[in-house]
């Protein structure tokens, strides 16, 4: 529900003030005494502040709309990438990875975009083992994106 997401986004730091990681803690840590570099601290799969900068607007409705579009369209791009990997078509893999990388970057999904860059580069070299490993990692990272958005009730 868009209203719940708006409320959740209203409570998030979009980079205008002190970081939620202030005082050595990440906002999502359940143990405030845990060290800042603990395994619990992990970058969010979507950087909402960066997304606002990319869009040139941090209006909550616009951020919501972009994330909804990305979550709808990315699975289609990923499916095309998987098919290209199955066919071992390095040029198609490169093109699919490039398009998917751009979509992820425009949604401020840096880790997802980085994985796709690896696939794009490996497609030039024909490194199929690496391509397949990164393709699996993309599914895991996109699941993180979906979970992040679900926590926002997107």
PDB file of C-alpha atoms in Angstrom:
ATOM      1  CA  UNK A   1       0.000   0.000   0.000  1.00  0.00           C
ATOM      2  CA  UNK A   2       1.487   3.301  -1.100  1.00  0.00           C
ATOM      3  CA  UNK A   3       0.422   5.166   2.060  1.00  0.00           C
ATOM      4  CA  UNK A   4       2.312   2.728   4.295  1.00  0.00           C
ATOM      5  CA  UNK A   5       5.402   3.071   2.119  1.00  0.00           C
ATOM      6  CA  UNK A   6       5.159   6.851   2.267  1.00  0.00           C
ATOM      7  CA  UNK A   7       5.000   6.648   6.060  1.00  0.00           C
ATOM      8  CA  UNK A   8       7.987   4.289   6.148  1.00  0.00           C
ATOM      9  CA  UNK A   9       9.983   6.519   3.793  1.00  0.00           C
ATOM     10  CA  UNK A  10       9.138   9.554   5.931  1.00  0.00           C
ATOM     11  CA  UNK A  11      10.961   7.845   8.790  1.00  0.00           C
ATOM     12  CA  UNK A  12      14.072   7.058   6.735  1.00  0.00           C
ATOM     13  CA  UNK A  13      17.145   9.213   6.465  1.00  0.00           C
ATOM     14  CA  UNK A  14      17.514  10.386   2.882  1.00  0.00           C
ATOM     15  CA  UNK A  15      20.911  11.929   3.468  1.00  0.00           C
ATOM     16  CA  UNK A  16      19.718  15.326   4.635  1.00  0.00           C
ATOM     17  CA  UNK A  17      20.767  14.923   8.264  1.00  0.00           C
ATOM     18  CA  UNK A  18      22.887  12.761  10.499  1.00  0.00           C
ATOM     19  CA  UNK A  19      23.388   9.244   9.276  1.00  0.00           C
ATOM     20  CA  UNK A  20      21.414   6.438  10.923  1.00  0.00           C
ATOM     21  CA  UNK A  21      24.842   4.892  11.464  1.00  0.00           C
ATOM     22  CA  UNK A  22      25.765   7.741  13.799  1.00  0.00           C
ATOM     23  CA  UNK A  23      27.360   6.724  17.089  1.00  0.00           C
ATOM     24  CA  UNK A  24      28.870   3.616  15.467  1.00  0.00           C
ATOM     25  CA  UNK A  25      25.572   1.805  14.925  1.00  0.00           C
ATOM     26  CA  UNK A  26      23.539   0.926  11.889  1.00  0.00           C
ATOM     27  CA  UNK A  27      19.832   1.734  12.163  1.00  0.00           C
ATOM     28  CA  UNK A  28      18.867  -1.909  11.573  1.00  0.00           C
ATOM     29  CA  UNK A  29      21.115  -3.407  14.240  1.00  0.00           C
ATOM     30  CA  UNK A  30      19.177  -5.123  16.998  1.00  0.00           C
ATOM     31  CA  UNK A  31      22.164  -4.919  19.396  1.00  0.00           C
ATOM     32  CA  UNK A  32      23.214  -1.298  19.886  1.00  0.00           C
ATOM     33  CA  UNK A  33      26.414  -2.478  21.625  1.00  0.00           C
ATOM     34  CA  UNK A  34      27.636  -4.412  18.576  1.00  0.00           C
ATOM     35  CA  UNK A  35      30.666  -2.877  16.855  1.00  0.00           C
ATOM     36  CA  UNK A  36      29.992  -0.781  13.765  1.00  0.00           C
ATOM     37  CA  UNK A  37      31.940  -3.172  11.558  1.00  0.00           C
ATOM     38  CA  UNK A  38      30.003  -6.259  12.687  1.00  0.00           C
ATOM     39  CA  UNK A  39      28.589  -8.725  10.182  1.00  0.00           C
ATOM     40  CA  UNK A  40      25.143  -7.401  11.093  1.00  0.00           C
ATOM     41  CA  UNK A  41      25.921  -4.118   9.362  1.00  0.00           C
ATOM     42  CA  UNK A  42      25.286  -4.451   5.663  1.00  0.00           C
ATOM     43  CA  UNK A  43      24.549  -1.805   3.100  1.00  0.00           C
ATOM     44  CA  UNK A  44      20.927  -1.585   2.060  1.00  0.00           C
ATOM     45  CA  UNK A  45      20.383  -2.969  -1.446  1.00  0.00           C
ATOM     46  CA  UNK A  46      18.780   0.339  -2.475  1.00  0.00           C
ATOM     47  CA  UNK A  47      20.361   3.657  -1.516  1.00  0.00           C
ATOM     48  CA  UNK A  48      17.313   5.898  -1.145  1.00  0.00           C
ATOM     49  CA  UNK A  49      19.373   9.078  -0.887  1.00  0.00           C
ATOM     50  CA  UNK A  50      21.205   8.213  -4.092  1.00  0.00           C
ATOM     51  CA  UNK A  51      17.928   7.298  -5.786  1.00  0.00           C
ATOM     52  CA  UNK A  52      16.607  10.751  -4.927  1.00  0.00           C
ATOM     53  CA  UNK A  53      19.730  12.329  -6.419  1.00  0.00           C
ATOM     54  CA  UNK A  54      19.479  10.197  -9.567  1.00  0.00           C
ATOM     55  CA  UNK A  55      15.875  11.224 -10.045  1.00  0.00           C
ATOM     56  CA  UNK A  56      16.621  14.832  -9.150  1.00  0.00           C
ATOM     57  CA  UNK A  57      13.784  14.686  -6.664  1.00  0.00           C
ATOM     58  CA  UNK A  58      13.397  13.020  -3.286  1.00  0.00           C
ATOM     59  CA  UNK A  59       9.612  13.194  -3.345  1.00  0.00           C
ATOM     60  CA  UNK A  60       8.368  10.024  -1.703  1.00  0.00           C
ATOM     61  CA  UNK A  61       5.777   9.319  -4.405  1.00  0.00           C
ATOM     62  CA  UNK A  62       8.443   9.497  -7.108  1.00  0.00           C
ATOM     63  CA  UNK A  63      10.775   7.168  -5.185  1.00  0.00           C
ATOM     64  CA  UNK A  64       7.904   4.732  -4.685  1.00  0.00           C
ATOM     65  CA  UNK A  65       7.012   4.834  -8.355  1.00  0.00           C
ATOM     66  CA  UNK A  66      10.615   4.185  -9.433  1.00  0.00           C
ATOM     67  CA  UNK A  67      11.027   1.228  -7.075  1.00  0.00           C
ATOM     68  CA  UNK A  68       7.727  -0.271  -8.195  1.00  0.00           C
ATOM     69  CA  UNK A  69       8.770   0.061 -11.838  1.00  0.00           C
ATOM     70  CA  UNK A  70      12.166  -1.489 -11.171  1.00  0.00           C
ATOM     71  CA  UNK A  71      10.670  -4.397  -9.229  1.00  0.00           C
ATOM     72  CA  UNK A  72       8.278  -5.076 -12.111  1.00  0.00           C
ATOM     73  CA  UNK A  73      10.745  -4.711 -14.980  1.00  0.00           C
ATOM     74  CA  UNK A  74      13.966  -6.196 -13.614  1.00  0.00           C
ATOM     75  CA  UNK A  75      12.695  -9.812 -13.580  1.00  0.00           C
ATOM     76  CA  UNK A  76      12.095  -9.537 -17.337  1.00  0.00           C
ATOM     77  CA  UNK A  77      15.655  -8.348 -17.894  1.00  0.00           C
ATOM     78  CA  UNK A  78      17.021 -11.082 -15.636  1.00  0.00           C
ATOM     79  CA  UNK A  79      15.019 -13.735 -17.464  1.00  0.00           C
ATOM     80  CA  UNK A  80      16.507 -12.623 -20.787  1.00  0.00           C
ATOM     81  CA  UNK A  81      19.977 -12.724 -19.226  1.00  0.00           C
ATOM     82  CA  UNK A  82      19.422 -16.250 -17.917  1.00  0.00           C
ATOM     83  CA  UNK A  83      18.249 -17.425 -21.343  1.00  0.00           C
ATOM     84  CA  UNK A  84      21.352 -15.930 -22.960  1.00  0.00           C
ATOM     85  CA  UNK A  85      23.590 -17.639 -20.405  1.00  0.00           C
ATOM     86  CA  UNK A  86      21.839 -20.976 -21.029  1.00  0.00           C
ATOM     87  CA  UNK A  87      22.414 -20.532 -24.768  1.00  0.00           C
ATOM     88  CA  UNK A  88      26.046 -19.507 -24.140  1.00  0.00           C
ATOM     89  CA  UNK A  89      25.540 -16.509 -26.396  1.00  0.00           C
ATOM     90  CA  UNK A  90      28.270 -14.178 -25.174  1.00  0.00           C
ATOM     91  CA  UNK A  91      27.087 -11.149 -27.196  1.00  0.00           C
ATOM     92  CA  UNK A  92      23.503 -11.530 -25.953  1.00  0.00           C
ATOM     93  CA  UNK A  93      24.798 -12.005 -22.391  1.00  0.00           C
ATOM     94  CA  UNK A  94      26.853  -8.823 -22.708  1.00  0.00           C
ATOM     95  CA  UNK A  95      23.881  -6.835 -24.030  1.00  0.00           C
ATOM     96  CA  UNK A  96      21.457  -8.197 -21.413  1.00  0.00           C
ATOM     97  CA  UNK A  97      23.950  -7.583 -18.617  1.00  0.00           C
ATOM     98  CA  UNK A  98      24.552  -4.042 -19.869  1.00  0.00           C
ATOM     99  CA  UNK A  99      20.828  -3.217 -19.980  1.00  0.00           C
ATOM    100  CA  UNK A 100      20.208  -4.813 -16.597  1.00  0.00           C
ATOM    101  CA  UNK A 101      23.212  -2.991 -15.113  1.00  0.00           C
ATOM    102  CA  UNK A 102      21.786   0.325 -16.248  1.00  0.00           C
ATOM    103  CA  UNK A 103      18.389  -0.452 -14.759  1.00  0.00           C
ATOM    104  CA  UNK A 104      19.977  -1.446 -11.443  1.00  0.00           C
ATOM    105  CA  UNK A 105      22.174   1.657 -11.392  1.00  0.00           C
ATOM    106  CA  UNK A 106      19.170   3.880 -12.101  1.00  0.00           C
ATOM    107  CA  UNK A 107      17.375   2.264  -9.162  1.00  0.00           C
ATOM    108  CA  UNK A 108      20.411   2.924  -6.927  1.00  0.00           C
ATOM    109  CA  UNK A 109      20.980  -0.814  -6.469  1.00  0.00           C
ATOM    110  CA  UNK A 110      24.789  -0.607  -6.419  1.00  0.00           C
ATOM    111  CA  UNK A 111      25.597  -4.206  -5.478  1.00  0.00           C
ATOM    112  CA  UNK A 112      23.241  -5.542  -8.134  1.00  0.00           C
ATOM    113  CA  UNK A 113      24.727  -3.202 -10.726  1.00  0.00           C
ATOM    114  CA  UNK A 114      28.264  -4.309  -9.772  1.00  0.00           C
ATOM    115  CA  UNK A 115      27.373  -7.985 -10.258  1.00  0.00           C
ATOM    116  CA  UNK A 116      25.963  -7.189 -13.680  1.00  0.00           C
ATOM    117  CA  UNK A 117      29.124  -5.298 -14.610  1.00  0.00           C
ATOM    118  CA  UNK A 118      31.103  -8.438 -13.749  1.00  0.00           C
ATOM    119  CA  UNK A 119      28.908 -10.478 -16.086  1.00  0.00           C
ATOM    120  CA  UNK A 120      29.232  -7.888 -18.839  1.00  0.00           C
ATOM    121  CA  UNK A 121      33.019  -7.956 -18.543  1.00  0.00           C
ATOM    122  CA  UNK A 122      33.193 -11.753 -18.335  1.00  0.00           C
ATOM    123  CA  UNK A 123      31.003 -12.082 -21.431  1.00  0.00           C
ATOM    124  CA  UNK A 124      33.781 -10.398 -23.437  1.00  0.00           C
ATOM    125  CA  UNK A 125      36.213 -13.028 -22.148  1.00  0.00           C
ATOM    126  CA  UNK A 126      33.918 -16.042 -22.365  1.00  0.00           C
ATOM    127  CA  UNK A 127      34.379 -16.875 -18.674  1.00  0.00           C
ATOM    128  CA  UNK A 128      31.267 -19.045 -18.394  1.00  0.00           C
ATOM    129  CA  UNK A 129      31.974 -20.355 -14.886  1.00  0.00           C
ATOM    130  CA  UNK A 130      32.212 -16.786 -13.574  1.00  0.00           C
ATOM    131  CA  UNK A 131      29.177 -15.714 -15.585  1.00  0.00           C
ATOM    132  CA  UNK A 132      27.093 -18.555 -14.141  1.00  0.00           C
ATOM    133  CA  UNK A 133      28.273 -17.834 -10.598  1.00  0.00           C
ATOM    134  CA  UNK A 134      27.441 -14.147 -10.935  1.00  0.00           C
ATOM    135  CA  UNK A 135      24.068 -14.972 -12.497  1.00  0.00           C
ATOM    136  CA  UNK A 136      23.186 -16.930  -9.357  1.00  0.00           C
ATOM    137  CA  UNK A 137      24.435 -14.100  -7.150  1.00  0.00           C
ATOM    138  CA  UNK A 138      22.159 -11.692  -9.028  1.00  0.00           C
ATOM    139  CA  UNK A 139      19.114 -13.726  -7.999  1.00  0.00           C
ATOM    140  CA  UNK A 140      20.227 -13.521  -4.362  1.00  0.00           C
ATOM    141  CA  UNK A 141      20.857  -9.771  -4.562  1.00  0.00           C
ATOM    142  CA  UNK A 142      17.535  -9.078  -6.279  1.00  0.00           C
ATOM    143  CA  UNK A 143      15.846 -11.036  -3.476  1.00  0.00           C
ATOM    144  CA  UNK A 144      17.516  -8.578  -1.076  1.00  0.00           C
ATOM    145  CA  UNK A 145      16.052  -5.708  -3.104  1.00  0.00           C
ATOM    146  CA  UNK A 146      12.589  -7.251  -2.910  1.00  0.00           C
ATOM    147  CA  UNK A 147      12.929  -7.869   0.835  1.00  0.00           C
ATOM    148  CA  UNK A 148      14.069  -4.278   1.350  1.00  0.00           C
ATOM    149  CA  UNK A 149      11.059  -2.990  -0.577  1.00  0.00           C
ATOM    150  CA  UNK A 150       8.744  -5.350   1.325  1.00  0.00           C
ATOM    151  CA  UNK A 151      10.026  -3.905   4.603  1.00  0.00           C
ATOM    152  CA  UNK A 152       9.027  -0.544   3.179  1.00  0.00           C
ATOM    153  CA  UNK A 153       5.696  -2.207   2.342  1.00  0.00           C
ATOM    154  CA  UNK A 154       6.093  -1.401  -1.348  1.00  0.00           C
TER     155      UNK A 154
END
